[in-house]
Coordinates of C-alpha atoms and ligand atoms in Angstrom, one line a residue:
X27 CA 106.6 41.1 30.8
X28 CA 105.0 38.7 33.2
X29 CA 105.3 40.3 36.6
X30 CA 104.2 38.2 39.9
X31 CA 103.3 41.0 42.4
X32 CA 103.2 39.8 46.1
X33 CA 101.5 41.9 48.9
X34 CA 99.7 41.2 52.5
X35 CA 97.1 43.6 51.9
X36 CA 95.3 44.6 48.5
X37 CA 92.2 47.1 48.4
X38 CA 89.3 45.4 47.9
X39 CA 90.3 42.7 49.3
X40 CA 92.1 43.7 53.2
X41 CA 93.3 47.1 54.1
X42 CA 95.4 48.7 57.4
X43 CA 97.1 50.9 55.3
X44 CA 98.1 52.4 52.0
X45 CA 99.9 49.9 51.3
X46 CA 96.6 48.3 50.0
X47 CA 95.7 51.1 48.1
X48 CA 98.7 51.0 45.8
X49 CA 98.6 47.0 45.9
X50 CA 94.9 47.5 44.5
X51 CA 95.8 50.0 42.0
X52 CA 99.5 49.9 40.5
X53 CA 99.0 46.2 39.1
X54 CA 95.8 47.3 37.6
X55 CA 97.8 50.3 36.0
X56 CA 100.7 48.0 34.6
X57 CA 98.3 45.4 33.2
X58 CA 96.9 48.1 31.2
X59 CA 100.0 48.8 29.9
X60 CA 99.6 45.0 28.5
X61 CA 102.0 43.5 31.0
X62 CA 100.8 39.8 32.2
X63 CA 101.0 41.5 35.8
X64 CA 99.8 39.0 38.5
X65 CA 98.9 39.7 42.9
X66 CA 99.5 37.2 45.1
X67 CA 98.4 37.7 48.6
X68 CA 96.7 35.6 51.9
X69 CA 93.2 34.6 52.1
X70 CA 91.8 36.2 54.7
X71 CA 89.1 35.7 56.7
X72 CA 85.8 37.1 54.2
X73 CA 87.6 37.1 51.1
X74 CA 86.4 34.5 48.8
X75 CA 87.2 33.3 45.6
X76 CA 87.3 30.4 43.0
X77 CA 89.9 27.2 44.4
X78 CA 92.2 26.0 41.9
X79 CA 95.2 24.4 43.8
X80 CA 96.3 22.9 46.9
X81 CA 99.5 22.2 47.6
X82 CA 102.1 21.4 50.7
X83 CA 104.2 24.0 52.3
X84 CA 107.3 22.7 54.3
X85 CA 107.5 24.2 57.7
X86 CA 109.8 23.2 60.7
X87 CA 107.0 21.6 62.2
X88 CA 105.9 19.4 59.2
X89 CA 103.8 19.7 56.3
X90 CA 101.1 22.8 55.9
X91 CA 98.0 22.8 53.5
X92 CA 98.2 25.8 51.2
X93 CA 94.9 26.5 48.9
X94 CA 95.2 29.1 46.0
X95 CA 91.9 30.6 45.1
X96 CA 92.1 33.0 42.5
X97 CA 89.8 36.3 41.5
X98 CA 90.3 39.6 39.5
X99 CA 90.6 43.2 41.0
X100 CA 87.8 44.7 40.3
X101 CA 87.2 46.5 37.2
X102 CA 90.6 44.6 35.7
X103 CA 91.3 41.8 34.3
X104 CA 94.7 41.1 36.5
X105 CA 94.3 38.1 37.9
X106 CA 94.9 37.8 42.1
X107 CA 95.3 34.6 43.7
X108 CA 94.9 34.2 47.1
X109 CA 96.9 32.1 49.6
X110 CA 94.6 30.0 51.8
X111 CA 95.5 28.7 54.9
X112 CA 92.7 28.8 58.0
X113 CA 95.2 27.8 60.8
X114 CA 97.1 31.1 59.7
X115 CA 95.0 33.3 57.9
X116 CA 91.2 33.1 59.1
X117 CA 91.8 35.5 61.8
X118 CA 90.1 38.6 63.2
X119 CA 93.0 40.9 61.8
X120 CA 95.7 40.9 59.5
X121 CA 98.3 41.3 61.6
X122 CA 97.1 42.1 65.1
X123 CA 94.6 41.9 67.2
X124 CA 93.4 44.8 69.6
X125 CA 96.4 46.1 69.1
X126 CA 98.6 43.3 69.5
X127 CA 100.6 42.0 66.8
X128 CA 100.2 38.0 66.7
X129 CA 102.9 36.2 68.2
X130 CA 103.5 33.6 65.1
X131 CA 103.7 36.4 62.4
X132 CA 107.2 35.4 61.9
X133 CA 105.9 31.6 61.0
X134 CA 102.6 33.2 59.1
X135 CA 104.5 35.3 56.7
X136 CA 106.7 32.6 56.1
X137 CA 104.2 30.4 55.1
X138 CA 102.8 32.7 52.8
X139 CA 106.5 33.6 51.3
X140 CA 106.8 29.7 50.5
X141 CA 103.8 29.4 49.4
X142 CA 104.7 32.4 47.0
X143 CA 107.7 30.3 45.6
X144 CA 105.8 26.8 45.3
X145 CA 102.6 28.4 43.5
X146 CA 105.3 29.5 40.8
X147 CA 105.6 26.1 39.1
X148 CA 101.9 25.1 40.4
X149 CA 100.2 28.1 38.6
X150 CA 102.4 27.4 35.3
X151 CA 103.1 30.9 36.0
X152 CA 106.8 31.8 35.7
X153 CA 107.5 35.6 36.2
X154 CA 110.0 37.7 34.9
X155 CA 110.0 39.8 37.7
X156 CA 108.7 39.3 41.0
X157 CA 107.8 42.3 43.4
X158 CA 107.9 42.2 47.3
X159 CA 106.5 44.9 49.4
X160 CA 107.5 45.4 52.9
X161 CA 108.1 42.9 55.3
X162 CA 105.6 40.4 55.3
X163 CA 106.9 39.6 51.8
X164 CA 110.5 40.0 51.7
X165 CA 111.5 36.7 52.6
X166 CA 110.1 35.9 48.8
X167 CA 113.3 37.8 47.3
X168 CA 115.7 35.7 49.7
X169 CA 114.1 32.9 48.7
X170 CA 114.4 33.3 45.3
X171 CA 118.2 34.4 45.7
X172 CA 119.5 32.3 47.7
X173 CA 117.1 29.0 48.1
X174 CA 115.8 28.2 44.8
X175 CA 118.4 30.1 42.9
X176 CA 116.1 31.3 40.2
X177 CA 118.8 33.2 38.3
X178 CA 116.0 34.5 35.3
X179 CA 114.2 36.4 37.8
X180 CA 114.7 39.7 38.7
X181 CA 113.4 41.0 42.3
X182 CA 112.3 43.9 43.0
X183 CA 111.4 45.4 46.7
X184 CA 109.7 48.1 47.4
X185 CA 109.6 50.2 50.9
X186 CA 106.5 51.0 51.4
X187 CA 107.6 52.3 55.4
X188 CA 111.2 51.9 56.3
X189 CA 110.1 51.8 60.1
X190 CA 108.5 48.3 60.2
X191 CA 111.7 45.7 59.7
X192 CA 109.5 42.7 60.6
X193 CA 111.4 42.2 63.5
X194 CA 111.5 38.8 65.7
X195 CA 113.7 36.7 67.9
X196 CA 116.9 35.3 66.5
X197 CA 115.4 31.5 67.9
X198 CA 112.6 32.0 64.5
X199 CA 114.9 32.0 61.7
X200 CA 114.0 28.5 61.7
X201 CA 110.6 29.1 61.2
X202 CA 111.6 30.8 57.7
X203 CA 113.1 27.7 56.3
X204 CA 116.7 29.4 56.8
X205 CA 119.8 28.7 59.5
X206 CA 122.2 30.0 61.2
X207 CA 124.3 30.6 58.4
X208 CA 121.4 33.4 57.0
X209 CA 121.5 35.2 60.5
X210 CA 124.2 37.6 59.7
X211 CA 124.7 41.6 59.7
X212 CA 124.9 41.3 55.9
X213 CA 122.1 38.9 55.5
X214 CA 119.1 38.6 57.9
X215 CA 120.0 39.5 61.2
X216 CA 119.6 43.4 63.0
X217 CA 121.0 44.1 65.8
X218 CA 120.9 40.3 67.0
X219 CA 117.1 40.0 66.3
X220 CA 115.4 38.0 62.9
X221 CA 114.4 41.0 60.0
X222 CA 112.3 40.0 57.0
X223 CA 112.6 43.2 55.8
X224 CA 116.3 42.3 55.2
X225 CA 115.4 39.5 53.6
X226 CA 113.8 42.2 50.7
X227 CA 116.7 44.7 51.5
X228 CA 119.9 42.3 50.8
X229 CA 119.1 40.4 48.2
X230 CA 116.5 42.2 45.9
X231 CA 118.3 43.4 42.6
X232 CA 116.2 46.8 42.6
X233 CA 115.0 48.6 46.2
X234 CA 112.1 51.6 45.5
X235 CA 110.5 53.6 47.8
X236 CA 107.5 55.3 47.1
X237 CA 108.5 58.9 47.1
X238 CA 111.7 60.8 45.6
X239 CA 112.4 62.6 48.9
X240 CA 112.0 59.8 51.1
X241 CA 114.4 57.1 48.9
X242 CA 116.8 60.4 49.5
X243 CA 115.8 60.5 53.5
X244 CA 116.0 56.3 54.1
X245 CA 120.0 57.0 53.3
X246 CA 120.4 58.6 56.6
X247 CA 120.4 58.0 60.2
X248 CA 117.5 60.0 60.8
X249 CA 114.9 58.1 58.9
X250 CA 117.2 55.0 57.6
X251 CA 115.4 53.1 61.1
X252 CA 118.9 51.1 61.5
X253 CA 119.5 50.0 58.0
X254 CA 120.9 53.7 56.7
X255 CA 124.1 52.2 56.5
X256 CA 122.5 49.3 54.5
X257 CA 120.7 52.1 52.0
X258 CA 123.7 54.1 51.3
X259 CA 125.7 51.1 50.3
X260 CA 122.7 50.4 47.9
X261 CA 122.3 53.4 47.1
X262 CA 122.4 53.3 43.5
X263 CA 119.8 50.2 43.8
X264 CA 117.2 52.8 44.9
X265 CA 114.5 54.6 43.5
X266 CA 111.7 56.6 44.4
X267 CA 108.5 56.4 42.5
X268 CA 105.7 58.7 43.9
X269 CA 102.5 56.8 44.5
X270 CA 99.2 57.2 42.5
X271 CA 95.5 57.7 43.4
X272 CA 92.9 55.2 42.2
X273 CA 90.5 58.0 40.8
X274 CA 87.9 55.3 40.1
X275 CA 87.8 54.9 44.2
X276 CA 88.6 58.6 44.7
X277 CA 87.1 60.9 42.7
X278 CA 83.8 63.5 43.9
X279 CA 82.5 63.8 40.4
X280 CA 81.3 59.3 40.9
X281 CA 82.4 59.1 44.6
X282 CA 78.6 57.0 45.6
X283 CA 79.6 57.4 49.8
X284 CA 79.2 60.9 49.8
X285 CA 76.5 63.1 50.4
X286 CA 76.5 65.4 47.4
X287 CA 78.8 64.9 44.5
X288 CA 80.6 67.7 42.8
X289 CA 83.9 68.6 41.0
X290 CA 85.3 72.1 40.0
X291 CA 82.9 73.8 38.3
X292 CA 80.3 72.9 41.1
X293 CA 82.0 73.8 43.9
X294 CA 79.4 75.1 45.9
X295 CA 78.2 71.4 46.4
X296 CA 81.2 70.6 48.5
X297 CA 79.3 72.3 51.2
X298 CA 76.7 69.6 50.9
X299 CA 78.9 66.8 52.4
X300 CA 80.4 69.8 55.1
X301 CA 77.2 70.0 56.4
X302 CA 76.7 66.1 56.6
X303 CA 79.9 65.4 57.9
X304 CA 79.3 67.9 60.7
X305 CA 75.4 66.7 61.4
X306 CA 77.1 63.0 61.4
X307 CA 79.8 63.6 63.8
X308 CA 77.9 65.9 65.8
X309 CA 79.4 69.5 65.0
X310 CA 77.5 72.7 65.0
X311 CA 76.5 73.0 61.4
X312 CA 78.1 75.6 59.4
X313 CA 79.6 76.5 55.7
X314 CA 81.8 79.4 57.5
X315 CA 83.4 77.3 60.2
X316 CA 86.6 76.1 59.2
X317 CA 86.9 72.0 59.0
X318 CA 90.0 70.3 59.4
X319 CA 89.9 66.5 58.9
X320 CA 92.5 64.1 60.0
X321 CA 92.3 60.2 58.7
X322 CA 95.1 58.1 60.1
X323 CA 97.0 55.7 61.7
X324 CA 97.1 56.9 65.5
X325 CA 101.3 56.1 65.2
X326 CA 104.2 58.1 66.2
X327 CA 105.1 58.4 63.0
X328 CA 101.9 60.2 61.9
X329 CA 102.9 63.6 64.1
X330 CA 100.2 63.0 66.9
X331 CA 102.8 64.1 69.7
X332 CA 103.2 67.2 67.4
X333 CA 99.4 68.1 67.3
X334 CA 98.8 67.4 71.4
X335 CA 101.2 71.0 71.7
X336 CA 98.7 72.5 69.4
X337 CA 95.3 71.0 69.5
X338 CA 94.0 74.0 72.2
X339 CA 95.1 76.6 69.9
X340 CA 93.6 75.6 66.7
X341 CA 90.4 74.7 68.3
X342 CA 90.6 78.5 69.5
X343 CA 91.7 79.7 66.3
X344 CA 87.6 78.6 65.6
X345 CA 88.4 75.2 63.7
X346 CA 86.0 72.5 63.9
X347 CA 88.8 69.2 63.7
X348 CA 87.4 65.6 62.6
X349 CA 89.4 62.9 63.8
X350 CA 89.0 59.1 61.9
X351 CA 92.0 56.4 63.3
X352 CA 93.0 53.7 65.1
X353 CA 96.5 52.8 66.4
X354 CA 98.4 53.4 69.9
X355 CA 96.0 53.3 73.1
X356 CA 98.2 55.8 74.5
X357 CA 96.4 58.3 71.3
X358 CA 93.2 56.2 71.7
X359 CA 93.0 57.8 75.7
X360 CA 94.1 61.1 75.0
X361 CA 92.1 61.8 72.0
X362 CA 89.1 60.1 74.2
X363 CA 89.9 63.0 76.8
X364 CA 90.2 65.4 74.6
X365 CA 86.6 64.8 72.8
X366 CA 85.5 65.3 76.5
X367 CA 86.8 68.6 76.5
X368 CA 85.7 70.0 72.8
X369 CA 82.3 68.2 72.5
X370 CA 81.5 71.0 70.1
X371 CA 84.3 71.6 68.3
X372 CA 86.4 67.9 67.9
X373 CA 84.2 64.9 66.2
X374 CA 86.9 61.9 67.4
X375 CA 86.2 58.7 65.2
X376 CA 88.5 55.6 66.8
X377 CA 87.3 53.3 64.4
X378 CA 88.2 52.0 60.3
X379 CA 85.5 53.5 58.3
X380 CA 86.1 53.8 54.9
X381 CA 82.6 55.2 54.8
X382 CA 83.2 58.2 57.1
X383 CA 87.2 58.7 55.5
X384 CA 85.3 59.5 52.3
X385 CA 82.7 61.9 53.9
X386 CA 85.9 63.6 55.4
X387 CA 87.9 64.0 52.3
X388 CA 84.7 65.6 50.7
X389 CA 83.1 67.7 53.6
X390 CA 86.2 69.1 55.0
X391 CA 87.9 71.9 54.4
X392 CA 91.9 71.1 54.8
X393 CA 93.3 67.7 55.7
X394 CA 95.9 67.7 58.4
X395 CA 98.8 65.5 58.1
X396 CA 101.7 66.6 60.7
X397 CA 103.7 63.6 59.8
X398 CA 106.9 63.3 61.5
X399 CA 107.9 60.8 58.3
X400 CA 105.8 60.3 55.3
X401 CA 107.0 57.5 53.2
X402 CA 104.6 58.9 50.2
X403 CA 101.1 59.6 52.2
X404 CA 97.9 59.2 50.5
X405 CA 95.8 61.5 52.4
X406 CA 96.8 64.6 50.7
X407 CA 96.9 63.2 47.0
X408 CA 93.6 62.5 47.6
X409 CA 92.3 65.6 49.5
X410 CA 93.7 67.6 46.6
X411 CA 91.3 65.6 44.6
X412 CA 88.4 66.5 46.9
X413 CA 89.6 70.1 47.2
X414 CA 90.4 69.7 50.8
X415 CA 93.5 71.5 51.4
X416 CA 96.7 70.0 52.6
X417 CA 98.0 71.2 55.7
X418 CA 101.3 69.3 55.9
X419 CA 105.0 68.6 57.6
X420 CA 107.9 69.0 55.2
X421 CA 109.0 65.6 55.1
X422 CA 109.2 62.4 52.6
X423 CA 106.3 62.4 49.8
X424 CA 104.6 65.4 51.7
X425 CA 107.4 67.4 50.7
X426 CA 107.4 66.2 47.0
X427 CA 103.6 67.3 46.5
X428 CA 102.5 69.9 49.0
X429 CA 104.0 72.9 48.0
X430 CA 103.5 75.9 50.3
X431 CA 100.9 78.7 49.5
X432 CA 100.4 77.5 46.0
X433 CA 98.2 74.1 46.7
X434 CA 98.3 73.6 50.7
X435 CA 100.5 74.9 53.9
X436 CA 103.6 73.1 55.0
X437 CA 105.9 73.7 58.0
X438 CA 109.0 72.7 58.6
X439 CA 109.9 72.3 62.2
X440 CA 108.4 69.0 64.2
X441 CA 107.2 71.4 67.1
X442 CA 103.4 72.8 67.9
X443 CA 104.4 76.3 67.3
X444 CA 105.5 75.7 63.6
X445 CA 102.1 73.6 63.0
X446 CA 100.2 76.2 64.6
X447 CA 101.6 78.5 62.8
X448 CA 100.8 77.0 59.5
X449 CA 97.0 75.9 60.2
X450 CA 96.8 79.8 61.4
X451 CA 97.7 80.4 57.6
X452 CA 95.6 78.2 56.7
X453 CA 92.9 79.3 58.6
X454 CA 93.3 83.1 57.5
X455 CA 93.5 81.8 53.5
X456 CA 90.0 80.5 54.1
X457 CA 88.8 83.3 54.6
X458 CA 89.7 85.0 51.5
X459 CA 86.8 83.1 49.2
X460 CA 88.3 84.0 46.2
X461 CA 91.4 83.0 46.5
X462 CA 90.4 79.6 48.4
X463 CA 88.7 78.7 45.7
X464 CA 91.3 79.2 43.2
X465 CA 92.8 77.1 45.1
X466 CA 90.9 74.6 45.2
X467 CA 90.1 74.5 41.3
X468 CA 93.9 74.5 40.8
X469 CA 94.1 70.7 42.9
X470 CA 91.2 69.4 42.1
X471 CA 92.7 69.5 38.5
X472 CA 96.0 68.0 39.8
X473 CA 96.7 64.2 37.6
X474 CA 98.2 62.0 40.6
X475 CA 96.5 58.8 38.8
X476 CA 98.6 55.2 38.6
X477 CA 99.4 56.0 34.8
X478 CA 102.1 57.9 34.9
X479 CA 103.8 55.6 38.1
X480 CA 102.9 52.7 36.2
X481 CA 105.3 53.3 33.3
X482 CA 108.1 54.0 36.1
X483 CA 107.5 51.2 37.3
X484 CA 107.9 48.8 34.2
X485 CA 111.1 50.9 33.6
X486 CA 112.1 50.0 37.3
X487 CA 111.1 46.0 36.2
X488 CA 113.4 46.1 33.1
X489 CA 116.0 47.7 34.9
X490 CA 116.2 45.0 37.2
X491 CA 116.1 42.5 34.1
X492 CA 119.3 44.0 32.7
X493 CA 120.9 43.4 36.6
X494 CA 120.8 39.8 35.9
X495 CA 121.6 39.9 32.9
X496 CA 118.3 40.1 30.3
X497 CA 117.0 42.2 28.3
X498 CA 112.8 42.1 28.1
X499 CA 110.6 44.5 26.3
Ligands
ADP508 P1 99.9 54.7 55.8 O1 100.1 53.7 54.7 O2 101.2 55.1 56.5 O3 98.9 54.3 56.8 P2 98.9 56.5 53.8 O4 98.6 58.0 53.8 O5 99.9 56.1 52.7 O6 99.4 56.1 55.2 O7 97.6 55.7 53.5 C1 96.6 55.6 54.4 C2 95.3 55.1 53.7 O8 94.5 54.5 54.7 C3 94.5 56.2 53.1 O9 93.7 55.7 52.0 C4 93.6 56.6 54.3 O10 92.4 57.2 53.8 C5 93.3 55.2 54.9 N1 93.0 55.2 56.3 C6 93.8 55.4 57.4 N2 93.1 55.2 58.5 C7 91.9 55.0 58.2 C8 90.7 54.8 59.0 N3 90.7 54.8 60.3 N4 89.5 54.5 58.3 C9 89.5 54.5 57.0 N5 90.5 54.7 56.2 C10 91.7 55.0 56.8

């Protein structure tokens, strides 16, 4: 199968979320399934790569430059190419800059979705399937629908986080190549403002999310952000395919950022990178003090309301907590104020430091997630790597692979108490060595690797070949 996988963000290559982490990983798991799997993504400011094409986008304003560089992932042969554009791409951030998202994203993406659809016939590349994620590249599957009309080719979407509809002003349809006649309920419009995510949505044969539990959730009001009505009339369109950890990246036995590596049967070296982490981020140093890391967005979404009710009371439950994010200045201040107040006892890291995120998931004890929605969530797939204990909400992906008492501590209720209630439990099972530990060995041993996702996934491709019609082995 020849797959054509378009993303915004890819690990190595630019990262705000995990988003990169499966965009970096799954197509390297596929093409080891021998599938002709390719990435397609922007060039960035700092990423580099060999030029092999230039070509001419048409935007409302006239003619753009697109330059397609191409490279491998790393430790793969899958090929990434890599949309070049310096007006639109050589930029501070991805998306934002302190905090502000830019004002042309609508035109940006857009660019980059055309340029998606013109590098088909340029590369000599023709998929059989081609695979959005999120909004940044759903207006690709509308394109392909109902622009080009590329009947052979089966689209596939997947929700990586139902929350961000790449929402702009109506006035930019123009700016995706579309009119008018697109900006309907049923076809790009919400609530009277442009949504590329609806571009994905609508016209993608197959929708996935990246969890079981949360392809259930999207279906209702509660977690649908708007488009529930939208879900359950696709409803048997969607899937849910749990994400996988790149153990190559995350894995304590190799992992070279840490301070001591380690695995099962050498547990006691876990302490090693405990008592770094705590020297680093300025901690009393201790193997009996409790450590609770948190690596994050700072977003609503991520439960950070939930935890200001119950910050005091796990610090005086004796928990040392290491914070590592960046999002919202409203969390940026009060986490700020709150450092003030625990010098001793909160380490607060505003920052993205894939250095320091590794030295958490290896040095502390639990990893806290009090998620308010969890499309899949990394954090704890890879904690349970580490041995770090999940201390989670019940909700999306959390729910399908935290399970309560037997590999972390979940709670049900978005409110302090129930949180605080759960890292007390926590707490008090950390104590008891012996049991802790068989803990530990039992999720350190957990398989949450791409291969298994992978062959989902090229299930998920061929069932969205036989939606339009073709059968492909
Ligand atoms: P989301 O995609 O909603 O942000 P996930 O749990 O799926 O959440 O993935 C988050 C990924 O980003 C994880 O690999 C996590 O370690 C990483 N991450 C988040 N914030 C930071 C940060 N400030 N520094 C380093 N890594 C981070």
């Amino acid at each position: 199968m020849r797959i054509l996988y378009a993303t915004s963000e890819a690990v190595p290559f630019a990262k705000t979320g995990g988003l990169a982490d499966v965009a970096g990983a799954l197509p390297k798991a596929i093409h080891e399934l021998d599938h002709d799997i390719r990435v397609i993504m922007p060039k960035y400011r700092g990423i580099t790569g060999k030029k092999i094409k230039t070509f001419e986008v048409n935007m409302p304003q006239g003619l753009e430059e697109a330059e397609i560089y191409e490279d491998h992932l790393p430790g793969s042969s899958a090929m990434v190419y890599f949309v070049g554009n310096q007006k639109y791409f050589d930029r501070e951030g991805l998306y934002q800059n302190n905090g502000i998202d830019y004002p042309d994203n609508c035109e940006r993406f857009s660019f980059f979705c055309k340029a998606v659809m013109e590098a088909v016939p340029q590369l000599d590349f023709l998929p059989d399937v081609i695979h959005c994620n999120d909004w940044q590249s759903g207006l690709v599957s509308a394109y392909v629908k109902k622009l080009h009309k590329w009947n052979g080719v089966a689209v596939v979407y997947t929700i990586h986080n139902m929350d961000y509809l790449g929402l702009f002003p109506k006035e930019q349809i123009f700016a995706t190549g579309f009119d008018w006649r697109m900006f309907t309920p049923d076809r790009l419009e919400f609530f009277d403002r442009l949504s590329l995510a609806k571009g994905g949505l609508v016209f993608a044969d197959v929708i996935n999310t990246v969890s079981p539990t949360y392809a259930r959730e999207i279906q209702s009001p509660e977690f649908g952000a708007g488009l529930d009505g939208l879900m359950r009339k696709r409803s048997g369109d969607i899937f849910g395919i749990l994400n996988g950890v790149d153990y190559k990246i995350w894995n304590p036995r190799t992992d070279k950022k840490i301070a001591k590596r380690y695995s099962a049967e050498s547990l006691e070296d876990k302490s090693g990178n405990k008592l770094a982490l705590q020297k680093l981020c300025g901690l009393p140093a201790g193997k009996t003090k409790p450590v609770i890391g948190i690596i994050s967005r700072l977003a609503d979404q991520k439960g950070f309301d939930i935890l200001a009710g119950a910050m005091d009371a796990i610090i005086n439950m004796g928990a040392q907590i290491v914070i590592l994010g960046v999002g919202e200045p409203k969390y940026h201040r009060w986490l700020q104020q709150m450092q003030k107040t625990y010098p001793k006892s909160l380490s607060v890291n505003l920052e993205f430091n894939a250095m320091l995120a590794e030295l958490i998931y290896a040095g502390a004890d639990m990893f806290l997630m009090p998620s308010r929605y969890e499309p899949c969530g990394l954090g704890q797939l890879i904690s349970f790597k580490y041995g770090t204990i999940p201390v989670v909400r019940k909700t999306g992906g959390l729910a399908d692979t935290v399970h309560d008492g037997v590999d972390g501590f979940v709670f049900t209720d978005p409110n302090p108490s129930a949180l605080v209630e759960a890292a007390a439990r926590a707490l008090a099972g950390f104590k008891k060595k012996k049991s802790w530990h068989a803990m530990q060995e039992l999720v350190m041993d957990y398989d949450y690797s791409w291969k298994v996702s992978a062959k989902k996934y090229v299930d998920l491709y061929k069932g969205a070949l036989l939606k339009i019609g073709r059968r492909v082995n």
